[in-house]
Coordinates of N, CA and C in Angstrom, one line a residue:
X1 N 14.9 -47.4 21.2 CA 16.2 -48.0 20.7 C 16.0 -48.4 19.3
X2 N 16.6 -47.6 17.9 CA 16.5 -48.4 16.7 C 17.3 -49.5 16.6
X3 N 16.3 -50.3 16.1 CA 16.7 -51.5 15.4 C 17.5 -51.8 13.8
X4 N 18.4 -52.6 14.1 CA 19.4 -52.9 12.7 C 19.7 -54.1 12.7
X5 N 19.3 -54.7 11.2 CA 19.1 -55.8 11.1 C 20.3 -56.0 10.2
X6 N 21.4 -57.0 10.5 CA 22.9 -57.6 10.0 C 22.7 -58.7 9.5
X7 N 22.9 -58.7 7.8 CA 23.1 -59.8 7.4 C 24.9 -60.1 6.9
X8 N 25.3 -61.2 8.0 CA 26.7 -61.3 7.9 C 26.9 -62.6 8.1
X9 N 27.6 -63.4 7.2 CA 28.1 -64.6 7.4 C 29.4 -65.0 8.5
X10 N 29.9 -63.9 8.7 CA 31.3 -64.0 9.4 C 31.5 -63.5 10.8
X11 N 31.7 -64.3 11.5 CA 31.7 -64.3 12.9 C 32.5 -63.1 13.0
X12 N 33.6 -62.8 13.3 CA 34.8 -62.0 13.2 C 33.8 -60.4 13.2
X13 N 33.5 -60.3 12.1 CA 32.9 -59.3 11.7 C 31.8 -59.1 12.1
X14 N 31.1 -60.1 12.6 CA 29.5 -59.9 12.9 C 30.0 -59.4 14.3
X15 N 31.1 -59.8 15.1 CA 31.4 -60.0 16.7 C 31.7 -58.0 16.9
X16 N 32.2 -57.5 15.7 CA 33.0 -56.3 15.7 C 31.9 -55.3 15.4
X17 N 30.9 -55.3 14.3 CA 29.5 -54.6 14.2 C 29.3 -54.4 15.3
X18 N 28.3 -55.6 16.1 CA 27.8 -55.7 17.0 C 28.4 -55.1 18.1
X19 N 29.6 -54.9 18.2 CA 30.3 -54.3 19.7 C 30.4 -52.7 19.4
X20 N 30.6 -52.3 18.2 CA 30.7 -51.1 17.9 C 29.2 -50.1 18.2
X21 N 28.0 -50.9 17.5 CA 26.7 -50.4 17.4 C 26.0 -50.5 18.6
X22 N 26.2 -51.3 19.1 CA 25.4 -51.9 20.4 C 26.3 -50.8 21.6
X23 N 27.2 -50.5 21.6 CA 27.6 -49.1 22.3 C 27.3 -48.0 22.1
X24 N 26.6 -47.4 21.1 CA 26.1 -47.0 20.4 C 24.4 -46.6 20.9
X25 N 23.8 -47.8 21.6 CA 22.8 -48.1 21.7 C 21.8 -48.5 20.9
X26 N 22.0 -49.3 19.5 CA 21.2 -49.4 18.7 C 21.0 -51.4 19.2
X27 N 20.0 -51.4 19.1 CA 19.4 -53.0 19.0 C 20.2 -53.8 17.9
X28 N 20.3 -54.7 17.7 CA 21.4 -55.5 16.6 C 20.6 -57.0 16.6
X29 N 20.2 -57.5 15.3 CA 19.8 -58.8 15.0 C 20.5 -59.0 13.9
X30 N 21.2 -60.8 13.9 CA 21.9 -60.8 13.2 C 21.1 -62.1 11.9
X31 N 21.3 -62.1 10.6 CA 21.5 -63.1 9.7 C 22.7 -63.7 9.3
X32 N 23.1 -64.9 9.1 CA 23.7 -65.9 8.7 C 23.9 -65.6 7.3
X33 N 22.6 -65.6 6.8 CA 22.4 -65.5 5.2 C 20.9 -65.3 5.0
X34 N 20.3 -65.1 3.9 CA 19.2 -64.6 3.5 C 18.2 -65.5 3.5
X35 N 18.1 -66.5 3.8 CA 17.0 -67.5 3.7 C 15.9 -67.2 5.0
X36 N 16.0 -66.4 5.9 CA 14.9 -66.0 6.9 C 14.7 -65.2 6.9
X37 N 15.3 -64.0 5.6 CA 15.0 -62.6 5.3 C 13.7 -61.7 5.6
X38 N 12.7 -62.5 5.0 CA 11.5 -62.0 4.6 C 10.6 -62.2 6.1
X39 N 10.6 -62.8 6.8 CA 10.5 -63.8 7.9 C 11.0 -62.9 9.3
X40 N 12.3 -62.3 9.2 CA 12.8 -61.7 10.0 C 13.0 -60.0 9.9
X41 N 12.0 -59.7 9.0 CA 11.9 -58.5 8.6 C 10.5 -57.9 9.2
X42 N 9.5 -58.9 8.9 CA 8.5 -59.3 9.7 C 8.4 -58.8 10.7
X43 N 9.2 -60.0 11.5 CA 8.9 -60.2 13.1 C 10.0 -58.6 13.7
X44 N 11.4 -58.6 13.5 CA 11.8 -57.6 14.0 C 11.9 -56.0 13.4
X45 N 11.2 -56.1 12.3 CA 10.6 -54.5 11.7 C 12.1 -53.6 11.8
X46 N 13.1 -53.9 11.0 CA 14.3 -52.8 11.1 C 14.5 -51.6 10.8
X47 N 14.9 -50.7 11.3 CA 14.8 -49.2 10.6 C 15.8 -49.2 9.5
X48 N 17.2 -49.9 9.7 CA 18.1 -50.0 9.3 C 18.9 -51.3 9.1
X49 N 19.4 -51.9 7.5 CA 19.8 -53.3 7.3 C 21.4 -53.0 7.0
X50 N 22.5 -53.5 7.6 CA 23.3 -53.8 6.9 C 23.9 -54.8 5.9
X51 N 24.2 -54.8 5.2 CA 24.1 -56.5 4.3 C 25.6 -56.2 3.4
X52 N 26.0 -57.9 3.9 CA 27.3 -58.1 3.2 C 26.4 -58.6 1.7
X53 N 27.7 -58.7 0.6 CA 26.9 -59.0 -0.5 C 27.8 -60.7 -0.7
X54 N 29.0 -60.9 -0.5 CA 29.0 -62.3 -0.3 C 28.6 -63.3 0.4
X55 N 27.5 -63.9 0.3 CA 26.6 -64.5 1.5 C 26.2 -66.0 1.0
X56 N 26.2 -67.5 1.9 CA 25.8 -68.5 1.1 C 24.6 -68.4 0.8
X57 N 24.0 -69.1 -0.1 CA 22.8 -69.2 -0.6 C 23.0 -67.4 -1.6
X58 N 21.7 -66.8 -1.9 CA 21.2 -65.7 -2.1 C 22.2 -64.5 -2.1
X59 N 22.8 -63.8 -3.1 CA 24.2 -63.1 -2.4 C 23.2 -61.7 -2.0
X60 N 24.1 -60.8 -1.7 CA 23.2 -59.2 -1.1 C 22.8 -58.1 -2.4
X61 N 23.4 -58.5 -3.0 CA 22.7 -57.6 -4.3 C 21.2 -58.3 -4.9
X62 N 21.4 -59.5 -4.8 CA 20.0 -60.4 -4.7 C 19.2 -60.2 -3.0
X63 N 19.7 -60.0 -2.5 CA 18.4 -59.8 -1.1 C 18.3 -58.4 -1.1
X64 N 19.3 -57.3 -1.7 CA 18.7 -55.8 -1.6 C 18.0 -55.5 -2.4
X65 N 17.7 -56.2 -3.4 CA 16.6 -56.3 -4.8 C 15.2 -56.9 -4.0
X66 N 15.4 -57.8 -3.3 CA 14.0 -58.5 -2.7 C 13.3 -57.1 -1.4
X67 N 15.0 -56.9 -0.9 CA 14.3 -55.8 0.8 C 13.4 -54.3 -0.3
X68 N 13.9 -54.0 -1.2 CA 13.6 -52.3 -2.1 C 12.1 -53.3 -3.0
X69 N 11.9 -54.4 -3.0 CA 10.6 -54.8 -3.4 C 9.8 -54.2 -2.2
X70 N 10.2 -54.7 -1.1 CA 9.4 -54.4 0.5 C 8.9 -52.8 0.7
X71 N 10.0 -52.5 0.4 CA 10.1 -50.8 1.1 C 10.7 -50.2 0.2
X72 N 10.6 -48.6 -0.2 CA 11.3 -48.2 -1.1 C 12.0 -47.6 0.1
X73 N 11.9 -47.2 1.2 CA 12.5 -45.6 2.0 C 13.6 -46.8 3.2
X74 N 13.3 -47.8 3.3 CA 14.8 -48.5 4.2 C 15.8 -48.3 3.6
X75 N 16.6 -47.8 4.9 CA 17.7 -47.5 4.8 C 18.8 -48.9 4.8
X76 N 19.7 -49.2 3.5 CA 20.2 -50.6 3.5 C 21.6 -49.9 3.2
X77 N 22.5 -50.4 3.9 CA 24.2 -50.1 3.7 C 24.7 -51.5 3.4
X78 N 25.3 -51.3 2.1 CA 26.6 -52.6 1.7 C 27.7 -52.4 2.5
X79 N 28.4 -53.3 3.1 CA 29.5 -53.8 4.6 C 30.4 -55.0 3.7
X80 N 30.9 -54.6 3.0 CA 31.3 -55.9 2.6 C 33.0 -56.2 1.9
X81 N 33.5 -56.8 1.7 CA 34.9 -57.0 1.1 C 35.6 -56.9 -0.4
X82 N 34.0 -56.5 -1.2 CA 34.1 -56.7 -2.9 C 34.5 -55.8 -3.0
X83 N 35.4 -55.3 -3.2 CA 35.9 -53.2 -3.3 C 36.0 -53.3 -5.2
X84 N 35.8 -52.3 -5.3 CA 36.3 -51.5 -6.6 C 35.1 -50.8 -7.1
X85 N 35.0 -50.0 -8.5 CA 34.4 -49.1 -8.7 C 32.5 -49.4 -9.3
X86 N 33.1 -50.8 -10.4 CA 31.7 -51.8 -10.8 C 31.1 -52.5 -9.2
X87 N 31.6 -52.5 -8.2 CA 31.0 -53.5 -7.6 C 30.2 -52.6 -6.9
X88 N 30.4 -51.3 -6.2 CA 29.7 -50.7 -5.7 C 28.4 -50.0 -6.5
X89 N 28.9 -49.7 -7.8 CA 28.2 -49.1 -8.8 C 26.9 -50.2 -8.9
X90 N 27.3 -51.4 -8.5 CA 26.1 -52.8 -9.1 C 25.2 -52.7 -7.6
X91 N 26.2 -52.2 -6.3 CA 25.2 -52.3 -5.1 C 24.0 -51.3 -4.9
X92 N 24.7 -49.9 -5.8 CA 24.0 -49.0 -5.4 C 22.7 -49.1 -6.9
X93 N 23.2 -50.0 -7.9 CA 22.1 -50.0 -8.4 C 20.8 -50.9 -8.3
X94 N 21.3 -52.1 -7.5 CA 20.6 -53.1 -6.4 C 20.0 -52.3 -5.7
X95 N 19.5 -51.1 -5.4 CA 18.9 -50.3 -4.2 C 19.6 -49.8 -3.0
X96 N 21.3 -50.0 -2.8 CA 21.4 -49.8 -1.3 C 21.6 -48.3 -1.4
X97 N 21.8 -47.7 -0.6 CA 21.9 -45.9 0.1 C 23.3 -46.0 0.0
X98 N 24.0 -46.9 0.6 CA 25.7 -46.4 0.7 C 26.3 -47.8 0.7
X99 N 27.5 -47.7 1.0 CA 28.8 -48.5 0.2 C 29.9 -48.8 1.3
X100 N 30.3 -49.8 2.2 CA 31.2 -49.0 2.7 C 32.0 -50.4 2.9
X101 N 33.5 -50.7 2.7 CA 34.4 -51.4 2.4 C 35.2 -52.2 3.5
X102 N 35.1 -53.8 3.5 CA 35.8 -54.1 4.7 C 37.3 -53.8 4.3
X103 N 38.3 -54.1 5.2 CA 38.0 -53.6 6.5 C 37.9 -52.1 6.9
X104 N 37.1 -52.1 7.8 CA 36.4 -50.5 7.9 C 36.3 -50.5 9.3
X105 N 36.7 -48.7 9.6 CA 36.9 -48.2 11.4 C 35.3 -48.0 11.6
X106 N 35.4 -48.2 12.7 CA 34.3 -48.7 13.6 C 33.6 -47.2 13.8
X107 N 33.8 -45.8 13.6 CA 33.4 -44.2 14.0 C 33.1 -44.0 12.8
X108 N 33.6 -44.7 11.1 CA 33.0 -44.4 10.5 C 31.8 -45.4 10.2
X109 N 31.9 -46.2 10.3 CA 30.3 -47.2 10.5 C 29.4 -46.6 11.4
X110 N 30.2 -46.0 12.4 CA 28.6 -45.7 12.9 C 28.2 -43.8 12.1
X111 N 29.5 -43.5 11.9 CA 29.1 -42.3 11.2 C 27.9 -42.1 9.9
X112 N 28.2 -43.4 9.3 CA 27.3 -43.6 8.0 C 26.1 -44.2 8.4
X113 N 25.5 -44.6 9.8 CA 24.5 -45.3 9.9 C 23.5 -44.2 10.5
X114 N 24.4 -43.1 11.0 CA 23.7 -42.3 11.8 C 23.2 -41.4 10.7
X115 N 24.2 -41.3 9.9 CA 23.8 -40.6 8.4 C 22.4 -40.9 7.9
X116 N 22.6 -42.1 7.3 CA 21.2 -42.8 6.8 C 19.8 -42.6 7.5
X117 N 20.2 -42.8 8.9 CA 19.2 -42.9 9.9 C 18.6 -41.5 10.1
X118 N 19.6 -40.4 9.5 CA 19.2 -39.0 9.5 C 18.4 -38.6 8.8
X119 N 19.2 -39.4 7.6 CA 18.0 -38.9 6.1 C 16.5 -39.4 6.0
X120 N 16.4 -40.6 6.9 CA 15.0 -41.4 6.6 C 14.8 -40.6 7.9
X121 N 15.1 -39.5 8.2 CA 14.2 -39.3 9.5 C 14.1 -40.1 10.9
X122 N 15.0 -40.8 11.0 CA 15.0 -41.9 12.4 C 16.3 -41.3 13.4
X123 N 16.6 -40.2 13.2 CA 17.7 -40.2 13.8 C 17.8 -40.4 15.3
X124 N 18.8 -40.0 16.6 CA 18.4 -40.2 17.4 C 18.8 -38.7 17.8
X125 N 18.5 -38.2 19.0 CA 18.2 -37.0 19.5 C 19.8 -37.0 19.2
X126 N 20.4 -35.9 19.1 CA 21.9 -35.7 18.9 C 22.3 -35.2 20.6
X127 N 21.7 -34.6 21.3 CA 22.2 -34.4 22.5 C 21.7 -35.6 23.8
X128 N 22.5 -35.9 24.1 CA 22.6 -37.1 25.0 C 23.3 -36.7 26.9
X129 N 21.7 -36.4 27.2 CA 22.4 -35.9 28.7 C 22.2 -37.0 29.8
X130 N 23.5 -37.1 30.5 CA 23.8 -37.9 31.1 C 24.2 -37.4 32.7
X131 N 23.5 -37.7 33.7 CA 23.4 -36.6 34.7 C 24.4 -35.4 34.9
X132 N 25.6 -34.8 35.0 CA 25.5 -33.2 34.6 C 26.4 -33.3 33.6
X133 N 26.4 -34.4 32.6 CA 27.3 -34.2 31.3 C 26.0 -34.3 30.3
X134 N 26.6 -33.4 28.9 CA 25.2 -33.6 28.2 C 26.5 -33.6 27.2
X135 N 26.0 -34.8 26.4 CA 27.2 -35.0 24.9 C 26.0 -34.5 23.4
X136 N 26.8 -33.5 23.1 CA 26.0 -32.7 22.1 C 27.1 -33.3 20.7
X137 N 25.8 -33.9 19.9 CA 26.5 -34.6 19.0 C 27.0 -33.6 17.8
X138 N 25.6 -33.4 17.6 CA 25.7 -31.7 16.6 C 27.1 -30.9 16.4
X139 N 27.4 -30.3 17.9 CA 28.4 -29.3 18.4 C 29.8 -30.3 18.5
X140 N 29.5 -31.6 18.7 CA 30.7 -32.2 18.8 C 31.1 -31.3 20.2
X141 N 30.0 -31.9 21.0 CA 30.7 -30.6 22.5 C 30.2 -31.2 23.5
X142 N 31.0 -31.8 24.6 CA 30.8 -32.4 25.8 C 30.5 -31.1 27.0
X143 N 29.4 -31.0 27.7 CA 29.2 -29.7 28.7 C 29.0 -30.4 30.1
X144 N 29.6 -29.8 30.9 CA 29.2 -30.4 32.3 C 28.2 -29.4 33.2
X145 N 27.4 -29.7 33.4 CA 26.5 -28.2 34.0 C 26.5 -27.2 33.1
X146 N 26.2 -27.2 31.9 CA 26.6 -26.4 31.6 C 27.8 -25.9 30.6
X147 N 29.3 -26.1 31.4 CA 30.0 -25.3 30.9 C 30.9 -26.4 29.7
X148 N 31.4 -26.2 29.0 CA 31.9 -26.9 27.7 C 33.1 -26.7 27.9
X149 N 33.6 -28.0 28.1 CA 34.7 -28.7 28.4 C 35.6 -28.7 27.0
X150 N 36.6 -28.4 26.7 CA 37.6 -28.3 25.4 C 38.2 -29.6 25.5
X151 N 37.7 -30.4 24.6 CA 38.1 -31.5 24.6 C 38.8 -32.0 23.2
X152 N 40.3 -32.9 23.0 CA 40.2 -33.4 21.9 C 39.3 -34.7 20.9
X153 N 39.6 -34.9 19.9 CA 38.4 -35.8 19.5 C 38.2 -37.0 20.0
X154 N 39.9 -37.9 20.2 CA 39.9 -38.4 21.6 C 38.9 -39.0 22.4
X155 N 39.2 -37.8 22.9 CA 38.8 -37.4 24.6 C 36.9 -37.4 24.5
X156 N 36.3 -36.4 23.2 CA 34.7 -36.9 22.9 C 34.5 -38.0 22.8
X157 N 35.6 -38.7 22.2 CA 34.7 -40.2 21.5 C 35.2 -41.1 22.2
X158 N 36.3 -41.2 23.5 CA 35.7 -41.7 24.9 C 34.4 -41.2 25.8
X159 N 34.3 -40.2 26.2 CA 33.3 -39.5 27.1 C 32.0 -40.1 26.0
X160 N 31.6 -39.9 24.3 CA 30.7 -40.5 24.3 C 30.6 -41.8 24.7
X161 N 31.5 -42.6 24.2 CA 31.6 -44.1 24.8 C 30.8 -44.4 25.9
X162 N 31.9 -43.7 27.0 CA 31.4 -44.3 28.2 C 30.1 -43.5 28.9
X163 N 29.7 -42.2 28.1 CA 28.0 -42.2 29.0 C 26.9 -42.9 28.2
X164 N 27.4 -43.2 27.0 CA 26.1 -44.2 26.2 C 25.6 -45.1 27.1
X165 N 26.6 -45.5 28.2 CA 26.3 -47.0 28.9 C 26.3 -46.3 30.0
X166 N 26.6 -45.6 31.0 CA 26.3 -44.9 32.3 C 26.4 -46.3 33.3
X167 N 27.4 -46.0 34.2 CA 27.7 -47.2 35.4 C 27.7 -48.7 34.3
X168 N 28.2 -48.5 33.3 CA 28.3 -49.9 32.7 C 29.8 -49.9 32.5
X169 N 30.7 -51.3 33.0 CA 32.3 -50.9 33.0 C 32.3 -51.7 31.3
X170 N 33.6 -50.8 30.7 CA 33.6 -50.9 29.6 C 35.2 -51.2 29.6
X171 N 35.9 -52.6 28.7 CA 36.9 -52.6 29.2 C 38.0 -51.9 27.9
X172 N 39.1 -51.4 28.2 CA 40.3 -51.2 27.3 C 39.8 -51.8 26.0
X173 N 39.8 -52.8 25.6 CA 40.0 -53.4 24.2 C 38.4 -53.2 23.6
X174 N 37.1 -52.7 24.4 CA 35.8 -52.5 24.0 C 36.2 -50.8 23.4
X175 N 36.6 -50.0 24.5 CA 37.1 -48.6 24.3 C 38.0 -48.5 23.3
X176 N 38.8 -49.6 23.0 CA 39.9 -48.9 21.8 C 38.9 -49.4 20.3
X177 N 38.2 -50.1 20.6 CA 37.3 -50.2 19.3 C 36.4 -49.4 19.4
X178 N 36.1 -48.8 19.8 CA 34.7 -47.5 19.8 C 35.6 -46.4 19.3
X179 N 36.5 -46.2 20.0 CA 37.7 -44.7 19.6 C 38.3 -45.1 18.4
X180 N 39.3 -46.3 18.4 CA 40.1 -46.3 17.1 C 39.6 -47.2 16.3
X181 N 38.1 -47.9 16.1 CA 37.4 -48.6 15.6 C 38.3 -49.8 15.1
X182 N 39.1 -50.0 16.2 CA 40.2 -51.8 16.3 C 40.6 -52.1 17.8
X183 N 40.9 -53.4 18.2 CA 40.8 -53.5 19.6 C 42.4 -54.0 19.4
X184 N 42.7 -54.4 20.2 CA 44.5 -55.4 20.2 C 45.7 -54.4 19.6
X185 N 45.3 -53.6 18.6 CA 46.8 -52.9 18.7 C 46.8 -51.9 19.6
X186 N 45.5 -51.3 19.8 CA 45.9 -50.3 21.0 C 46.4 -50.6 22.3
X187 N 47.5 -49.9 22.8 CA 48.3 -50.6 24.1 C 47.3 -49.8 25.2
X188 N 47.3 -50.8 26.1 CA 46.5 -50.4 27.4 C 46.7 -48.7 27.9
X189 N 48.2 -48.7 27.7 CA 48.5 -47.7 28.5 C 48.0 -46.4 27.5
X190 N 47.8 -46.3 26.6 CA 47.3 -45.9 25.4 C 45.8 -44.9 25.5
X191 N 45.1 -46.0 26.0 CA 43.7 -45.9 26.4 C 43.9 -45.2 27.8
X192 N 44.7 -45.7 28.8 CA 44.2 -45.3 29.8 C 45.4 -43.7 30.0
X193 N 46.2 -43.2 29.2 CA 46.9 -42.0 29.0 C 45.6 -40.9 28.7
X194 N 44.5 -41.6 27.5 CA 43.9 -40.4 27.4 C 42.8 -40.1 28.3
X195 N 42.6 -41.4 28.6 CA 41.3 -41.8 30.2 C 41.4 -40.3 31.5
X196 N 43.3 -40.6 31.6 CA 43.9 -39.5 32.4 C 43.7 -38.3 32.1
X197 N 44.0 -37.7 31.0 CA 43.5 -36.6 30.2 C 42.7 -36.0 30.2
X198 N 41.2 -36.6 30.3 CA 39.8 -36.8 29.8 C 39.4 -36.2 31.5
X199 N 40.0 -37.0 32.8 CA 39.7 -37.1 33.8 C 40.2 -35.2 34.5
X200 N 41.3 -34.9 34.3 CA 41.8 -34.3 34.4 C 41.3 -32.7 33.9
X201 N 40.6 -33.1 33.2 CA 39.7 -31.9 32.3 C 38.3 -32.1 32.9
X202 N 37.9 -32.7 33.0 CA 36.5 -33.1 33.6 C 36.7 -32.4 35.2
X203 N 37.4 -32.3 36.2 CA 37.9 -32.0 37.2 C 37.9 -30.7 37.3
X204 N 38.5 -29.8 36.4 CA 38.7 -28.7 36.6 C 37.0 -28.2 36.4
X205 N 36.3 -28.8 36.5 CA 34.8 -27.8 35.8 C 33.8 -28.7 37.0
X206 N 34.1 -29.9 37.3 CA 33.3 -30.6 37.8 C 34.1 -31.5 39.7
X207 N 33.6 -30.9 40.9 CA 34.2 -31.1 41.6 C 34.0 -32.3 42.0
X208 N 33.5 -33.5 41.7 CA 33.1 -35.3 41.7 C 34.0 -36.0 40.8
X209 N 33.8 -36.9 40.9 CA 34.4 -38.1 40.0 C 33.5 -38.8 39.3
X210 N 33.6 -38.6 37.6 CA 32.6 -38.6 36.8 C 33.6 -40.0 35.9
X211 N 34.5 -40.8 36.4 CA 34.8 -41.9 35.0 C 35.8 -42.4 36.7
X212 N 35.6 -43.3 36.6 CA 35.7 -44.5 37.7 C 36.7 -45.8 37.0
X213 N 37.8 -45.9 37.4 CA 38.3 -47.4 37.1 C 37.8 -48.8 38.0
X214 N 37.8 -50.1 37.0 CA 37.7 -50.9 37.4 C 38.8 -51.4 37.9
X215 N 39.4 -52.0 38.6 CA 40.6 -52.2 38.5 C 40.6 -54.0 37.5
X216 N 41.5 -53.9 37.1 CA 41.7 -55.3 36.0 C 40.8 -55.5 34.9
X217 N 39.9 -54.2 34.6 CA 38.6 -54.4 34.0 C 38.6 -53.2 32.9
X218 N 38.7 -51.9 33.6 CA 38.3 -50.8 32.5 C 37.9 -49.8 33.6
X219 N 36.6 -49.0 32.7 CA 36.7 -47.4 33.1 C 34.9 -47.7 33.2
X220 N 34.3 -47.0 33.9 CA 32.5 -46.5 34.1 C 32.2 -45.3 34.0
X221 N 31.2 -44.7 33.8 CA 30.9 -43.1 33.8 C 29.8 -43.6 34.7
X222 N 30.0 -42.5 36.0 CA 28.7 -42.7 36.9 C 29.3 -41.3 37.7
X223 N 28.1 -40.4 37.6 CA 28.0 -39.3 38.3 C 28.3 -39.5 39.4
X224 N 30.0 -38.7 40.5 CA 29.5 -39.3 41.6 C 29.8 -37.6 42.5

C-alpha cells in the first residue's frame, strides 16, 4: 500500500482527500501544519506528499524547500486555494512536481497522484483483478473472465470504485465523490440509475451477481 503524507490545515478538505485516496487504496497520514514535518517523514517514510501552501506556522513553499533539502526524487503536489500564474510558478520553483487548485474533482487528484507516482517509479500495478473482474487501468477496460465489457466512463469509475474495496459497502455520497469527485449534489437516484446500468451489462457476460445493494446504505462488489 503507498504511503501519502497530507499536509492540510482544513478539516473539510483533509475529510475529502482522504475519502477520495483511501478508496483508492493508498495509506493517508495527515499534518495540521509543518512543525512535525521532519519527525513525521521519518517515522512514516512517504512515497508521496501533498502540501497546501497556506498553513499556520511555516507556509508550503517554506516546508517544500525543507522536504527537496531531504530528497531530491519525492514526489510533492501543491493542493491548495492560491490560484494564479506567480503563485504556481513560485511552487514549482519551491521544488514541487505539480500544481493543482482548490476546489478540485476528486478523478483528477487521483489522476495526478498516480501520474507522479508513475514517474518516480512507484506506481501501482495498473491491472487490478478482482475475482473474475480484472480492471485494466492502462486499457481503461473492465474484463469479466475474460471478456471486455463496453462500458461508459461512468460505469469504469464505479466498477473501479467498488472492486478497490471488494465486499466493502460503499455508500451513495462515498460513490458520487469517487465518480463525480463531489458528494451532496449528486441525487441518489443518480448514482443508483447508473449502478443499474453497470449491473445490467455485467449480467449479460457474467451469470452471478457481481454488485450487491445494501439496503439504506449503498452498493458492495463481491463475486457471487
Amino acid at each position: 500500500m503507498q504511503r501519502i503524507l497530507v499536509v492540510e490545515d482544513d478539516d473539510n478538505y483533509w475529510t475529502l482527500i482522504r475519502t477520495v485516496l483511501e478508496l483508492q487504496s493508498f495509506l493517508l497520514e495527515r499534518l495540521p501544519d509543518g512543525s512535525s514535518l521532519d519527525a513525521t517523514v521519518d517515522r512514516f517514510d512517504p512515497q508521496l506528499v501533498i502540501l497546501d501552501v497556506m498553513l499556520p506556522g511555516e507556509d508550503g513553499w517554506t516546508l517544500c524547500r525543507r522536504l527537496r533539502e531531504r530528497s531530491a526524487v519525492l514526489p510533492i503536489l501543491f493542493l491548495t486555494g492560491a490560484d494564479g500564474s506567480l503563485s504556481k510558478v513560485r511552487g514549482l520553483e519551491a521544488g514541487a512536481d505539480d500544481y493543482l487548485t482548490k476546489p478540485f474533482d476528486g478523478l483528477e487528484l487521483v489522476a495526478r497522484v498516480r501520474a507522479l507516482l508513475r514517474r518516480a517509479g512507484l506506481a501501482a500495478a495498473p491491472r487490478l483483478p478482482t475475482g473474475p473482474v480484472e480492471v485494466d487501468e492502462t486499457r481503461h477496460e473492465v474484463r469479466v473472465q475474460g471478456i471486455v465489457v463496453p462500458l461508459t466512463k461512468v460505469e469504469f469509475d464505479l466498477m473501479r470504485a467498488l472492486t478497490s474495496h471488494p465486499e466493502a459497502v460503499l455508500t451513495r455520497d462515498q460513490l458520487a465523490l469517487q465518480v463525480w469527485g463531489y458528494e451532496g449534489e449528486v441525487a441518489d437516484r443518480t448514482v443508483d440509475s447508473h449502478v443499474r446500468n453497470l449491473r445490467r451489462k455485467l449480467r449479460e457476460v457474467y451469470p452471478g451477481e457481481l454488485i450487491h445493494s445494501v439496503r439504506g446504505i449503498g452498493f458492495k462488489y463481491q463475486a457471487g
